[in-house]
Coordinates of C-alpha atoms in Angstrom, one line a residue:
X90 CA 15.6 -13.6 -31.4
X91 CA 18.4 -12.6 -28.8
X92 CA 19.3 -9.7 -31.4
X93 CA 15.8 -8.4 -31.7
X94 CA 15.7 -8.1 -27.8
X95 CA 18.9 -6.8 -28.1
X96 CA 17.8 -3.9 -30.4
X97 CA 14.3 -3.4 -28.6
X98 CA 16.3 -3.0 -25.1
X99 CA 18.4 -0.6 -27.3
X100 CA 15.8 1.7 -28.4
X101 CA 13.7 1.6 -25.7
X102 CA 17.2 2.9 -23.2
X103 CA 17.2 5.8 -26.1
X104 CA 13.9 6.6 -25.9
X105 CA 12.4 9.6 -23.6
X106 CA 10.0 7.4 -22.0
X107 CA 12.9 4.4 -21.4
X108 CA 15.0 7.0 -19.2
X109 CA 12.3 8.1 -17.5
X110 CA 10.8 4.9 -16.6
X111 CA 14.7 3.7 -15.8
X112 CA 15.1 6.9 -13.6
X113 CA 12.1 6.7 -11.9
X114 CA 12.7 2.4 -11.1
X115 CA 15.8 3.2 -9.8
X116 CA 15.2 5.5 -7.4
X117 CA 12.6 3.8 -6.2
X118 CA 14.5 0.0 -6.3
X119 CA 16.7 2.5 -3.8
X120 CA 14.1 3.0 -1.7
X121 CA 13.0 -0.7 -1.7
X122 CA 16.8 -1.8 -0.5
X123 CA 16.4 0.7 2.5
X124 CA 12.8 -1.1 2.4
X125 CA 14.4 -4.2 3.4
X126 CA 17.7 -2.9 4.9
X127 CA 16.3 -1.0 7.6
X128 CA 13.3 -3.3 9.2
X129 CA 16.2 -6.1 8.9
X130 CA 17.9 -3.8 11.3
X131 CA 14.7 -3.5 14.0
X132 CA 13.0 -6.3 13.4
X133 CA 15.4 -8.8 16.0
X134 CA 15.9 -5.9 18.3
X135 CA 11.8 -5.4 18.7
X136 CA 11.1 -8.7 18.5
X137 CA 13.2 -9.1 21.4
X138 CA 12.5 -5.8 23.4
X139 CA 8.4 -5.9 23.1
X140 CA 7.8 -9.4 22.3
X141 CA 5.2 -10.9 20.4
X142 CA 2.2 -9.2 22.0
X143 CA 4.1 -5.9 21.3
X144 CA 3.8 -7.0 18.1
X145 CA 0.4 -8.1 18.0
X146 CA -0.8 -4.7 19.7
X147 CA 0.9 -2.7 16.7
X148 CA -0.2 -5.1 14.3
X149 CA -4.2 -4.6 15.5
X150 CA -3.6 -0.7 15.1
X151 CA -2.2 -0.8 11.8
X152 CA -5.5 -3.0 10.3
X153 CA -8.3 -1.0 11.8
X154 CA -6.0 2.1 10.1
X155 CA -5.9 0.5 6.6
X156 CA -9.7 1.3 7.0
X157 CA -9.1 4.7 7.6
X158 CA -6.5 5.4 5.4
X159 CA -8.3 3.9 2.5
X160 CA -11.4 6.5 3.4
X161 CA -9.3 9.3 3.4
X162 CA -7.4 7.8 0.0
X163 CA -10.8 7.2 -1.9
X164 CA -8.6 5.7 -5.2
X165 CA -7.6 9.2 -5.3
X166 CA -4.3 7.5 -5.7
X167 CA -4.9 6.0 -8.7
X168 CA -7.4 8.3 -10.3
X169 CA -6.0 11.8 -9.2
X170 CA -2.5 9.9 -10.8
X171 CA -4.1 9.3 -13.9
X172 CA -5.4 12.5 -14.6
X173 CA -2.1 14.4 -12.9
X174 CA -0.2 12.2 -15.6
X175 CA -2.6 13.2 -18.2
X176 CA -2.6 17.1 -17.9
X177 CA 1.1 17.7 -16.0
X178 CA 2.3 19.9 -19.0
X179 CA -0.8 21.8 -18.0
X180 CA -0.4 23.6 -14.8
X181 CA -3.9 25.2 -14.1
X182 CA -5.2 21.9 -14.4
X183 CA -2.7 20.0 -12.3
X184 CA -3.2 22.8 -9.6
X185 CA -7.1 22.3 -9.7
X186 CA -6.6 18.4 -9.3
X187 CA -4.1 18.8 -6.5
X188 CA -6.0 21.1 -4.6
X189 CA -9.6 19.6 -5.0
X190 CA -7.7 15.9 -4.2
X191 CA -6.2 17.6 -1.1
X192 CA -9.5 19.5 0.5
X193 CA -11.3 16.6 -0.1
X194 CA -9.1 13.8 1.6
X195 CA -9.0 16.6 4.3
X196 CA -13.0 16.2 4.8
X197 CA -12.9 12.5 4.8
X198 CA -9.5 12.4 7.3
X199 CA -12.6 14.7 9.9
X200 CA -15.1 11.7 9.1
X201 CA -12.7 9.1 9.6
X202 CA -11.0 10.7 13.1
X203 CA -15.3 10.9 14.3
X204 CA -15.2 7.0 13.9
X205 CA -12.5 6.1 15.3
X206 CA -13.2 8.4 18.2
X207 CA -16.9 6.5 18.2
X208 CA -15.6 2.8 17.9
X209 CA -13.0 3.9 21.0
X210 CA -16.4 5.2 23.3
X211 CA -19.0 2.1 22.7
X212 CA -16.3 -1.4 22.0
X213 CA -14.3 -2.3 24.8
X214 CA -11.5 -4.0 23.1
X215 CA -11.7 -0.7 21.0
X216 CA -10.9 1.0 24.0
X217 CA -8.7 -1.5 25.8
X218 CA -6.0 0.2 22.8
X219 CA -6.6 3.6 22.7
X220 CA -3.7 4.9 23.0
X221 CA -2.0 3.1 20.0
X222 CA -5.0 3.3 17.9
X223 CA -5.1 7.1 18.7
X224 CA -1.0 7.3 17.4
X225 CA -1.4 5.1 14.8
X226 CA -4.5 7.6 13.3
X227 CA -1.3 10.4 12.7
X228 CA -0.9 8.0 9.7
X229 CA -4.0 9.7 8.2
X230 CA -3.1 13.1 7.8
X231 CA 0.7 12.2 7.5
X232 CA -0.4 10.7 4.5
X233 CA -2.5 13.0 3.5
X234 CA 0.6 16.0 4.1
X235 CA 2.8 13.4 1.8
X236 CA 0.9 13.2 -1.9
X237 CA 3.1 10.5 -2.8
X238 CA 0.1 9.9 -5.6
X239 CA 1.4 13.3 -6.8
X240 CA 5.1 12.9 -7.3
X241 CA 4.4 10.1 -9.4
X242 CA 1.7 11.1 -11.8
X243 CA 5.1 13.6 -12.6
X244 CA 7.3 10.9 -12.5
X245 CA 9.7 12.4 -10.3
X246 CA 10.4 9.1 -7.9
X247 CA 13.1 10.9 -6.6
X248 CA 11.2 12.9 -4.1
X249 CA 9.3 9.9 -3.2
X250 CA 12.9 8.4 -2.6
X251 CA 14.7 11.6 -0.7
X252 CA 11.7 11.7 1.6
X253 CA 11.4 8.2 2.7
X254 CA 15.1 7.5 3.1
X255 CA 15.2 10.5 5.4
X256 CA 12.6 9.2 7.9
X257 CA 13.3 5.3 7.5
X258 CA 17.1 6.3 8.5
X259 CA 15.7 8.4 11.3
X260 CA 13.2 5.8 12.3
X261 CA 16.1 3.3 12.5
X262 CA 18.0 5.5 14.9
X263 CA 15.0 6.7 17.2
X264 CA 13.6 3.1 17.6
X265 CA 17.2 1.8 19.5
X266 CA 17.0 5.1 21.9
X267 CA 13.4 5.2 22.5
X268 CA 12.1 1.4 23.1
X269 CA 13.7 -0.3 25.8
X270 CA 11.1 -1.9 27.2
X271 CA 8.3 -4.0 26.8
X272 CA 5.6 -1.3 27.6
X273 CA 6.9 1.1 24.9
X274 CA 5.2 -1.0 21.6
X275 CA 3.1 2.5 21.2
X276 CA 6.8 4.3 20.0
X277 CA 7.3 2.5 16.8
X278 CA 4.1 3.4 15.3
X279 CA 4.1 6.9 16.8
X280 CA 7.8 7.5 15.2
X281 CA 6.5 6.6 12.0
X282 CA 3.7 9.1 11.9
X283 CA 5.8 11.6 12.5
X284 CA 7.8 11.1 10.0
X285 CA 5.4 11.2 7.2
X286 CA 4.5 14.7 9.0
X287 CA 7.6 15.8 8.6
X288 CA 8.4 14.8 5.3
X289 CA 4.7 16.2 4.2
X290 CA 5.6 19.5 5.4
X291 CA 8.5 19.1 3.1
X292 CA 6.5 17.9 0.0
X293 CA 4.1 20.6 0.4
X294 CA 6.7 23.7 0.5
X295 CA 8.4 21.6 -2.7
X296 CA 5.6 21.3 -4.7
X297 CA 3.7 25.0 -3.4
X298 CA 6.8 26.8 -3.0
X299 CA 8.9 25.7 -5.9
X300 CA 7.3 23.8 -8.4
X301 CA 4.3 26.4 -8.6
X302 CA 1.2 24.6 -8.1
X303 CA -1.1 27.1 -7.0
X304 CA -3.4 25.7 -3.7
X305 CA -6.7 26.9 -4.5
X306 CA -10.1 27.9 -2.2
X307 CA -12.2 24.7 -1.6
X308 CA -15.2 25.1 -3.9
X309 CA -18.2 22.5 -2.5
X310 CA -19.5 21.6 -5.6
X311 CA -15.3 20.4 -7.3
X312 CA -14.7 19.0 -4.2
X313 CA -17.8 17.2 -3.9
X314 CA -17.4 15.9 -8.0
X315 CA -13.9 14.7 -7.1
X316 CA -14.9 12.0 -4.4
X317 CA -17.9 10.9 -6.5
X318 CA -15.4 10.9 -9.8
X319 CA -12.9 8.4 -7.2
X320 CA -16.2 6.4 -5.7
X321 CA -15.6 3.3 -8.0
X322 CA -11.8 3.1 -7.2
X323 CA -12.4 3.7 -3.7
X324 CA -14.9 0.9 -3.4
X325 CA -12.8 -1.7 -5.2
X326 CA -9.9 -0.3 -2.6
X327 CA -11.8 -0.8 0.7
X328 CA -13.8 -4.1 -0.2
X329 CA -10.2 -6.2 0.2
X330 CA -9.8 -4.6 3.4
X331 CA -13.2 -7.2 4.3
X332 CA -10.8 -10.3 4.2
X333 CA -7.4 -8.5 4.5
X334 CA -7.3 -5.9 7.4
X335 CA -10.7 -7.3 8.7
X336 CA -9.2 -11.0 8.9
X337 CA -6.3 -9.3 11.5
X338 CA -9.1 -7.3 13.5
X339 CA -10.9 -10.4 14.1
X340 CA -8.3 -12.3 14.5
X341 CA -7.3 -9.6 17.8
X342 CA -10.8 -10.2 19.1
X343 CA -10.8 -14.0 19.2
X344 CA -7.5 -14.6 19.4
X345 CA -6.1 -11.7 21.6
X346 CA -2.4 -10.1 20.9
X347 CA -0.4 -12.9 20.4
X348 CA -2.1 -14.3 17.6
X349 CA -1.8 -11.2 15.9
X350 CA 1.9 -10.8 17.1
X351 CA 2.6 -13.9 14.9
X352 CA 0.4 -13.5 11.9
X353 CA 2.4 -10.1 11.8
X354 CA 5.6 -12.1 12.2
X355 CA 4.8 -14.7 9.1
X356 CA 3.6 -11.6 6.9
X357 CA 6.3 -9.3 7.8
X358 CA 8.7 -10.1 5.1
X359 CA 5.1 -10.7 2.7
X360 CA 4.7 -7.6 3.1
X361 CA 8.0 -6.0 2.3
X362 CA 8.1 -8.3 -0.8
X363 CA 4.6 -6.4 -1.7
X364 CA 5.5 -3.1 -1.3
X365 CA 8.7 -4.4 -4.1
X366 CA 5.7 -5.5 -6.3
X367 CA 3.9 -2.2 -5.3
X368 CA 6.9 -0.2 -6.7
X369 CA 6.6 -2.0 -10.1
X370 CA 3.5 -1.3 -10.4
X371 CA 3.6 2.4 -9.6
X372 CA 6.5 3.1 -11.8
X373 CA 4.9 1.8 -14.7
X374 CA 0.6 3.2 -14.2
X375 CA 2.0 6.8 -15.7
X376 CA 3.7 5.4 -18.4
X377 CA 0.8 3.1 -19.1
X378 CA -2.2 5.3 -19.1
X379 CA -0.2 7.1 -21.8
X380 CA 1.2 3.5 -23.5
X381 CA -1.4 0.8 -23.0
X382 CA 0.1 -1.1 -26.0
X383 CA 3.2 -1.8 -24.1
X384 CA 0.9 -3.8 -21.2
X385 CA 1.5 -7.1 -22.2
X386 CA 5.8 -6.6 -21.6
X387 CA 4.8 -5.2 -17.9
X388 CA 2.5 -8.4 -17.7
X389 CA 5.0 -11.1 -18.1
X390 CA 7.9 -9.2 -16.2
X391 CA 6.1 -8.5 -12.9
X392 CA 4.3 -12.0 -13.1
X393 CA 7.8 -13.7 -13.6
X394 CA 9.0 -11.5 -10.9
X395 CA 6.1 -12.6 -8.7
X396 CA 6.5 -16.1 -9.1
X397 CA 10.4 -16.3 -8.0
X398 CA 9.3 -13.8 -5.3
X399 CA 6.5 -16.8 -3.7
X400 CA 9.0 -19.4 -4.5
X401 CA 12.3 -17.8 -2.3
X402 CA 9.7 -16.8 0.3
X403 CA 8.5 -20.1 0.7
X404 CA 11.6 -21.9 1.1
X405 CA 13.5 -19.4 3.3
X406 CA 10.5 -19.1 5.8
X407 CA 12.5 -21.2 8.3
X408 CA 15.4 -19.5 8.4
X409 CA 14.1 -16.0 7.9
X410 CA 11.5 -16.4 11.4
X411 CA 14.6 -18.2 13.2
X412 CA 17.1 -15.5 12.4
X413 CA 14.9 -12.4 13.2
X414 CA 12.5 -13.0 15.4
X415 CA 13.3 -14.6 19.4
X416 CA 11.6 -18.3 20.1
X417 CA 8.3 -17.3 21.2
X418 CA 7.6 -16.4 17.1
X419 CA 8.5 -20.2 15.9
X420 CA 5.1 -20.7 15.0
X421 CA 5.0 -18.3 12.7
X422 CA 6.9 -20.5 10.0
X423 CA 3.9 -22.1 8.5
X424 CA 2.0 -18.7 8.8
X425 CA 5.0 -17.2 6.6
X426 CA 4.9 -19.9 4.2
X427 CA 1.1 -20.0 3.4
X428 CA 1.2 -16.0 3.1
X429 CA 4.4 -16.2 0.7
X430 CA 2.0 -17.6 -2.0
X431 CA 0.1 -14.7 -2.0
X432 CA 2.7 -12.7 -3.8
X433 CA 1.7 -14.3 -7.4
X434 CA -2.2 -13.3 -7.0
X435 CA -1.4 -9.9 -5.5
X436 CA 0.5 -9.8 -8.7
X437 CA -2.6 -10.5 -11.1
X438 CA -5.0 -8.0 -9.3
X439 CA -2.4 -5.2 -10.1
X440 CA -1.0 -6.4 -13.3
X441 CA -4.8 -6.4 -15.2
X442 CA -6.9 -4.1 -12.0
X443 CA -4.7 -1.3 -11.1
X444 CA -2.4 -1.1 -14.6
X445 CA -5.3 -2.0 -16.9
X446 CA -9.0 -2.0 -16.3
X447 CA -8.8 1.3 -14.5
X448 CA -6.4 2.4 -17.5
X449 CA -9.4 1.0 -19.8
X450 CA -11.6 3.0 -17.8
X451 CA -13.2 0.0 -17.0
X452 CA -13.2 1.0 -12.5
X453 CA -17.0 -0.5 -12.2
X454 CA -15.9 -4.1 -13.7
X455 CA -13.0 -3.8 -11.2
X456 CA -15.8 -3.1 -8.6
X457 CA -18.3 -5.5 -8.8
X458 CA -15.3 -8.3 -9.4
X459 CA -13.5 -7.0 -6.4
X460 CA -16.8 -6.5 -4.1
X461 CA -18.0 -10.2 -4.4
X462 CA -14.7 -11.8 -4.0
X463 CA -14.1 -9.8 -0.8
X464 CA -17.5 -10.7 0.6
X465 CA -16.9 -13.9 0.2
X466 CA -13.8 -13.2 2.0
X467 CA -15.4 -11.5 5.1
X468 CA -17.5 -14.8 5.0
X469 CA -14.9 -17.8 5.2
X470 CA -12.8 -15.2 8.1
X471 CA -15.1 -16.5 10.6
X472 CA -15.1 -20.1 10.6
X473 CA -11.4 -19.9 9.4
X474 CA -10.2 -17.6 12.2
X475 CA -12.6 -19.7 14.8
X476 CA -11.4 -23.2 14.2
X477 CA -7.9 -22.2 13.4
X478 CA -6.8 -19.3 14.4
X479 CA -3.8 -17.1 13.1
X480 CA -3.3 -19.9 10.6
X481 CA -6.8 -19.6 9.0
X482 CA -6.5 -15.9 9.0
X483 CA -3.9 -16.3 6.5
X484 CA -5.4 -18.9 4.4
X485 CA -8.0 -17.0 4.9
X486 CA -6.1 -14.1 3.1
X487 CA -4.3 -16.2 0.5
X488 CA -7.9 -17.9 -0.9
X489 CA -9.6 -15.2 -1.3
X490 CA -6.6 -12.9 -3.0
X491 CA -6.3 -16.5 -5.2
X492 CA -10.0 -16.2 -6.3
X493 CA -9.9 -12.3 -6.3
X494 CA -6.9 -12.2 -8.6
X495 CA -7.6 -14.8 -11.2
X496 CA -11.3 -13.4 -11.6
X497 CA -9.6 -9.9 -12.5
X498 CA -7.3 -11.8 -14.8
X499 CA -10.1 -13.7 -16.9
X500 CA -12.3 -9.9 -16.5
X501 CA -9.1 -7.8 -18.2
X502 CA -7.9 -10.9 -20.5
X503 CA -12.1 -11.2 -22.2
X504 CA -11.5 -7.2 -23.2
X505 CA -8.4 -7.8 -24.8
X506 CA -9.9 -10.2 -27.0
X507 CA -12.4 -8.4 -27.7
X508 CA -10.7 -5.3 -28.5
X509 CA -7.6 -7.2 -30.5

């Protein structure tokens, strides 16, 4: 057995598809490590500068913008990937994908700035945060300017890697000279969005200026076919954001700033674990919608991974919230430890959604599965979040990513038998 791994390993290392998929992990397991390195760095320092409504304020922001971000994104990010990866020896097409994908996250980045701008003029707590919610929307377009989607459908990590180092570094450095006091929670958020600005600029004169993809006139009727082409993956994108973002919102409304401040606390290293499993699964989509066949080795890797991921969270909760974060975030513990076992279902909805039914063409199954689990998420937020706070918002989270992620399992798993 051991010799037949050994041999398999061997050719696969050989193979053009093994060094490109080993490239492309390593840069980004780099950019992971400064993933972890660098909010290791800020994390104490904020913590102790802003305090725990600071962090609340920023974490509020940052969920009513996954709405907005997801609008603009319309599962271009997986669909515009696939067909990218598809057609990237064929650079008329690429150069019609890019620029239809571009004009028409442009149009939806206008819709989503006139709602923000309406939410901000009729809801007073809407209003009350303005000025952070106004920062945090530079998100959009940075994001927009930075077609990380694009860079991998080439699988050329790398850029992905260059660009991010750059700002996280510079991030690092700007958060120690800028925030010094309480009242300046609005400068983290505002440093990040302008660095994904700045490293969009760059992107765009890499991939206009030297790779030669042409950026062509918007044409209504391609730009228009390119959202409704994306309308499945988009909807199966924003219906999470019903129990996920939506969970934090209300959570700011009932429970004011400090509740967020420490459900942001007990997902903050969650979420960094995530964005690892994120990575896995990014690296491996291109290679996949050309090598479905090889699904079920990704499946039992990332899962594995998943599951040691939940467990070292779990146990280390303690120590991680005591070590980072001042007193006032204690509370937090339980919060971390409920959201740690998230990791393992986050894991199924991307190991047989993302990286299979999508692959399988299969985006309305993904849909309807995602759609009623997240309703029934939006549902069980408000008693949840009523009766119990910042803890029910994340059990709140964790049940409904449990039933959302085994549901896609036993969806993908019913096509494979069929089709075996």
């Amino acid at each position: 057995m051991m010799d037949k791994l050994k041999t398999l390993l061997a050719r696969f290392k050989k193979s053009k598809d093994g060094k490109v998929l080993a490239s492309n992990f390593g840069y980004l397991m780099l950019l992971q490590i400064a993933g972890y390195v660098f909010p290791l760095i800020t994390i104490p320092y904020l913590a102790r500068v802003i305090g725990v409504d600071g962090f609340g304020k920023i974490a509020f922001a940052a969920a009513v913008m996954v709405w907005f971000q997801t609008v603009s994104d319309w599962g271009f990010n997986y669909t515009a990937t696939r067909d990218v990866a598809r057609n990237r020896d064929n650079l008329e097409k690429v150069s019609e994908i890019f620029s239809n994908v571009l004009w028409a996250r442009m149009c939806l980045a206008t819709v989503s700035f006139v709602l923000l701008y309406a939410l901000i003029a009729t809801v007073p707590y809407f209003n009350e945060n303005k000025d952070i919610l106004l920062v945090t929307f530079l998100l959009v377009p940075g994001h927009i300017l930075f077609p990380d989607w694009f860079f991998q459908a080439m699988e050329r990590m790398k850029y992905i890697t260059y660009f991010n180092l750059f700002t996280k570094a510079l991030f690092t450095v700007l958060v120690f000279v800028f925030v010094t006091e309480k009242e300046h929670y609005i400068i983290p958020p505002l440093l990040t969005s302008l660095g994904f600005v700045f490293s969009g600029a760059g992107a765009m004169y890499l991939i206009l200026g030297k790779w030669g993809v042409r950026l062509k006139r918007p044409q209504y009727k391609e730009v228009t076919a390119t959202i409704k082409g994306s309308t499945d993956v988009f909807i199966n994108n924003i219906m999470p954001n019903l129990y996920n973002s939506f969970s934090v919102v209300l959570l700011g409304f009932m429970g004011g700033s400090v509740a967020n401040g420490l459900l942001d606390a007990g997902s903050k290293f969650i979420n960094i674990a995530q964005q690892f499993m994120n990575i896995v699964s990014r690296v491996f989509f291109p290679f996949l919608s050309r090598k479905i066949d090889q699904h079920h080795l990704y499946a039992r890797g990332s899962l594995a991974l998943a599951a040691l991921g939940s467990l070292v969270l779990f146990l280390s909760a303690p120590l991680v919230i005591k070590f980072f974060f001042t007193e006032e975030f204690y509370e937090a513990i339980l919060a971390m430890q409920i959201m740690s076992t998230s990791l393992i279902f986050l894991a199924l909805s991307k190991v047989y959604g993302t990286n299979y039914l999508i692959l399988k063409g299969k985006e309305k199954e993904l849909r309807n599965i995602t759609f009623v689990c997240s309703i029934l998420g939006f549902i069980t937020a408000f008693p949840l979040i009523y009766f119990l706070g910042y803890l029910g918002a994340a059990i709140n989270i964790v049940l409904t990513r449990a039933v959302l992620g085994l549901s896609i399992r036993h969806a993908a798993t019913s096509i494979m038998r069929l089709q075996a």
